[in-house]
CSV table of C-alpha atoms in Angstrom, one decimal:
chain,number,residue,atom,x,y,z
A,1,UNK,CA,22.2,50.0,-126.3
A,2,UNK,CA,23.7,52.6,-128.5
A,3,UNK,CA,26.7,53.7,-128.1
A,4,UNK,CA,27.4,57.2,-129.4
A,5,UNK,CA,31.2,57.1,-128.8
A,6,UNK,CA,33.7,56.9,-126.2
A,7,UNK,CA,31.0,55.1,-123.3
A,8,UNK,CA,28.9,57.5,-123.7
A,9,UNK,CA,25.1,55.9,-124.3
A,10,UNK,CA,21.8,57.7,-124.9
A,11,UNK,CA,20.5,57.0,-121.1
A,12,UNK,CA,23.4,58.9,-119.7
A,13,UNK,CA,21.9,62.2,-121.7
A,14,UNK,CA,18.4,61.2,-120.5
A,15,UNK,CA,19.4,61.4,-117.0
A,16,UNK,CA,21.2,64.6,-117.5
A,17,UNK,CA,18.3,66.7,-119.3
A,18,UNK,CA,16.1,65.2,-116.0
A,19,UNK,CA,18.2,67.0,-113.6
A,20,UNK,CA,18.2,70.4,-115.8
A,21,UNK,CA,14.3,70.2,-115.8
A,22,UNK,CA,14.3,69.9,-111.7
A,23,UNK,CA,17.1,72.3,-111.5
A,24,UNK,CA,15.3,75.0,-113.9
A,25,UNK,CA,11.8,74.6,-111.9
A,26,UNK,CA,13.9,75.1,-108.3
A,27,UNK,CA,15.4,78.4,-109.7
A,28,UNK,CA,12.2,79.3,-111.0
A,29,UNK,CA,10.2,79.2,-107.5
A,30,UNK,CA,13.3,81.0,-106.4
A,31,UNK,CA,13.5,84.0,-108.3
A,32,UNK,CA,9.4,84.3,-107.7
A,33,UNK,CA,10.2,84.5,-104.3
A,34,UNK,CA,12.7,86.7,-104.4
A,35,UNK,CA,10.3,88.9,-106.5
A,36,UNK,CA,7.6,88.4,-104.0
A,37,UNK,CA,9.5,89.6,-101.1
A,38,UNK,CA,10.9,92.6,-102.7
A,39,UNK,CA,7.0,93.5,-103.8
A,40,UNK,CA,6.5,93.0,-100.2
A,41,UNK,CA,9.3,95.2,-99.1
A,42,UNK,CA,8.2,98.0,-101.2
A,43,UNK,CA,4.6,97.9,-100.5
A,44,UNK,CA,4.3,97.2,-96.7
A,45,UNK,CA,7.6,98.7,-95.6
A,46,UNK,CA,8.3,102.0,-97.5
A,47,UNK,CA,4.6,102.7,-97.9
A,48,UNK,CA,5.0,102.6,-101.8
A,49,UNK,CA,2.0,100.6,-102.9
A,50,UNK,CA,-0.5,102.7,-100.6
A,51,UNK,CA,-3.6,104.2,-102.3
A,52,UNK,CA,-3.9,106.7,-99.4
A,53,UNK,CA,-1.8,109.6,-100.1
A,54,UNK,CA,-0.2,110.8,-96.8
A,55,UNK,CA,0.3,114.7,-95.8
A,56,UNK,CA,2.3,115.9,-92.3
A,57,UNK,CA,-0.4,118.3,-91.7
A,58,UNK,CA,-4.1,118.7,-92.6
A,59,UNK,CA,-3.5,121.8,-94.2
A,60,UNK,CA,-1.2,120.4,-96.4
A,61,UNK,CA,-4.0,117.8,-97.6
A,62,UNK,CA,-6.4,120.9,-98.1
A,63,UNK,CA,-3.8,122.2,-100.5
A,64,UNK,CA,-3.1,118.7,-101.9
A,65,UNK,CA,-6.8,118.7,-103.2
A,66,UNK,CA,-6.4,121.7,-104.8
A,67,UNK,CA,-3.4,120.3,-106.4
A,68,UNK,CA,-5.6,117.3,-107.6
A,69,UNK,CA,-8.8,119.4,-109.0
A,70,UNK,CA,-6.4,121.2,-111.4
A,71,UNK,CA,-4.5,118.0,-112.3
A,72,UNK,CA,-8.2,117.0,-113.4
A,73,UNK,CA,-8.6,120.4,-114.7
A,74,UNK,CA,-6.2,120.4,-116.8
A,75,UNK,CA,-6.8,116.9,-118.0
A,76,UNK,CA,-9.6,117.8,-119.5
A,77,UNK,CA,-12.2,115.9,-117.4
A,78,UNK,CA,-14.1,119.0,-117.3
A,79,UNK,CA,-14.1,120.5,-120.2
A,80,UNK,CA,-17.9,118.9,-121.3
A,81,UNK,CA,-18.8,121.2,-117.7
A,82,UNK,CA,-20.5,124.3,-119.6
A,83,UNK,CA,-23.0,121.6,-120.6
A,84,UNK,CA,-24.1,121.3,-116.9
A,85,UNK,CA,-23.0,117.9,-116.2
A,86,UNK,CA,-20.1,116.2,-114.2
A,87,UNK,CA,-18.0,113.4,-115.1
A,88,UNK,CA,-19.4,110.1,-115.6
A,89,UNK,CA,-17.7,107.1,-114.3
A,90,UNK,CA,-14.8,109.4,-112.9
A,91,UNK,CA,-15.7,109.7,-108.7
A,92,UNK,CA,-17.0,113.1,-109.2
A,93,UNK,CA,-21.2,113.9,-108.5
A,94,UNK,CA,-23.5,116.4,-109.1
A,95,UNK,CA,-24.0,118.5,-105.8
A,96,UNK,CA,-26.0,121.3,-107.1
A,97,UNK,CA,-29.6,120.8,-109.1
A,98,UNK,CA,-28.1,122.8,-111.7
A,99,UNK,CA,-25.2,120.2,-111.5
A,100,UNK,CA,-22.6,123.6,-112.1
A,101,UNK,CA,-20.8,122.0,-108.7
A,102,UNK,CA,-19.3,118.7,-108.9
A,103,UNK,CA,-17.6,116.8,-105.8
A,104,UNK,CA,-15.6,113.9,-105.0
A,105,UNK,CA,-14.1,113.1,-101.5
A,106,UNK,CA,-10.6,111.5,-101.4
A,107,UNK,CA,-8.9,109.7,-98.2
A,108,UNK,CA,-5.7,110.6,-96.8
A,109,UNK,CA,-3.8,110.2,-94.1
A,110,UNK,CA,-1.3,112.0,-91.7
A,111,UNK,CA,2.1,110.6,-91.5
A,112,UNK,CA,2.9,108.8,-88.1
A,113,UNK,CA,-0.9,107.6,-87.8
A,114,UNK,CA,-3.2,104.8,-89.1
A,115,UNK,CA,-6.6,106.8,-89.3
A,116,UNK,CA,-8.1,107.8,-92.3
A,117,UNK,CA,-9.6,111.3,-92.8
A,118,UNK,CA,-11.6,112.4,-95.6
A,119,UNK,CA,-11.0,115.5,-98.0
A,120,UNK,CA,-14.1,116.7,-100.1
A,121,UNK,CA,-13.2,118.5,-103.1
A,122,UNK,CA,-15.9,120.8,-105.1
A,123,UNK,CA,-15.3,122.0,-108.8
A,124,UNK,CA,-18.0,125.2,-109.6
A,125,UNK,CA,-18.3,126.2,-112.9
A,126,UNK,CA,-18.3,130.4,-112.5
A,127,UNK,CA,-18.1,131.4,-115.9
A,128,UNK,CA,-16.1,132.2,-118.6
A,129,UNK,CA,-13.6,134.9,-119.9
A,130,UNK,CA,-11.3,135.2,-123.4
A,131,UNK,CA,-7.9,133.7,-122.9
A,132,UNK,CA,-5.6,136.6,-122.6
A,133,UNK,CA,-3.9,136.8,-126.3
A,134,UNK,CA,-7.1,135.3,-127.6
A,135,UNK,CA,-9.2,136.9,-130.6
A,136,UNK,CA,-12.5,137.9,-128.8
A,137,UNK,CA,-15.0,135.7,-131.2
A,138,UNK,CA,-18.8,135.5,-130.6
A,139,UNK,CA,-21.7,137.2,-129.9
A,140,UNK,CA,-21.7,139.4,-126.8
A,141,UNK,CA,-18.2,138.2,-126.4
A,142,UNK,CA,-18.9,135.3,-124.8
A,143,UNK,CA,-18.6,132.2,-127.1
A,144,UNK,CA,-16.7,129.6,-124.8
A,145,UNK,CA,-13.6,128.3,-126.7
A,146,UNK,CA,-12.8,124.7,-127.9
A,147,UNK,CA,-11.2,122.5,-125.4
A,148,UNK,CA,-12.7,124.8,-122.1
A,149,UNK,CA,-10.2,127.3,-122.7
A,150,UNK,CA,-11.2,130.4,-120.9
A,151,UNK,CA,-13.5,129.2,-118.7
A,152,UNK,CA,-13.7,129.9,-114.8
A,153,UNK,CA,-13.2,127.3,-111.6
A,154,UNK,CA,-13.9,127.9,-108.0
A,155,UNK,CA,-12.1,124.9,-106.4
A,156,UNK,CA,-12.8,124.3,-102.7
A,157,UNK,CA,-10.6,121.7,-100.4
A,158,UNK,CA,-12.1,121.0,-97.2
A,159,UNK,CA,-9.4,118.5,-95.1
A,160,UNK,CA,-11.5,117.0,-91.9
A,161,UNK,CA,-8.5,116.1,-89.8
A,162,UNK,CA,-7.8,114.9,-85.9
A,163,UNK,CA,-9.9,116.2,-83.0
A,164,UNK,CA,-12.2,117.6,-85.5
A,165,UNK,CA,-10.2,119.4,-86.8
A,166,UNK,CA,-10.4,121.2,-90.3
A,167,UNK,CA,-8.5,123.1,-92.8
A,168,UNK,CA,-10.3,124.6,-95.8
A,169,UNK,CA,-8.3,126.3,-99.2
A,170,UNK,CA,-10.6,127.7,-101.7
A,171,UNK,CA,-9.0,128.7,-105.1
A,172,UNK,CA,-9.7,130.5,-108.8
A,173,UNK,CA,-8.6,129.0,-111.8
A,174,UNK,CA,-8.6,129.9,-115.2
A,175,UNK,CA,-8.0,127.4,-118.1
């Protein structure tokens, strides 16, 4: 055997870099469970994780789609609406022939229950109008701007909740 000074031979460091392998691969299962149960925590405990928005009251929800349609709004998802067609791909159909209504419904739930009740939002086209401060361009002042500036929403939130109950909000929005 070699000796590479003071007793100390090559199958001693062998051993050694053994026991840091096992060790490394023990506190490597460790910290994934650790991880694991703090995703678990958060998730299942605290309600963090949950797709499902949750409201106290179902007219709370009714306003919460509201909330959502000019989040969307103002996204832009709807800008391509003056060409009578709703988003593709996004949740949101055609419930008109004209296709100037698009709707989508969207789950919630009240807090300190486990049901599921639904909330169907509709997005109306209704016209247009010049952005205040705006140039008026076009013929017949009515040339739509670039982007759906100036263009008119009806947004209706109907929130089905407990014991048939139901809360509706209708709004106006203006880009």
């Amino acid at each position: 055997m070699e000796a590479c000074g003071r007793g100390h031979t090559s199958e001693k460091y062998k051993k050694v870099r053994g026991v840091a392998l096992i060790s490394v691969l023990v506190m490597g299962v460790m910290t994934a469970l650790v991880i694991g149960g703090l995703y678990y925590i958060l998730t299942r405990t605290m309600l963090t994780g949950e797709r499902v928005r949750v409201y106290t009251s179902t007219r709370e929800a009714a306003v919460g789609g509201v909330n959502y349609a000019v989040l969307q709004i103002k996204g832009g998802l709807f800008d391509t609406m003056d060409q009578l067609g709703c988003p593709t791909g996004s949740g949101w159909t055609p419930t008109t022939p004209d296709e100037s209504c698009c709707t989508a419904n969207l789950n919630y739930r009240l807090s300190g229950t486990t049901q599921n009740f639904t909330n169907r939002i509709t997005i109306c086209l209704r016209g247009y109008a010049p952005p205040p401060g705006e140039a008026i361009t076009g013929v017949a002042y009515s040339r739509p701007q670039v982007g759906g500036r100036g263009y008119i929403y009806l947004i209706v939130s109907e929130a089905d909740g407990p014991q048939g109950s139901r809360s509706r909000v209708e709004a106006v929005w203006m880009r």
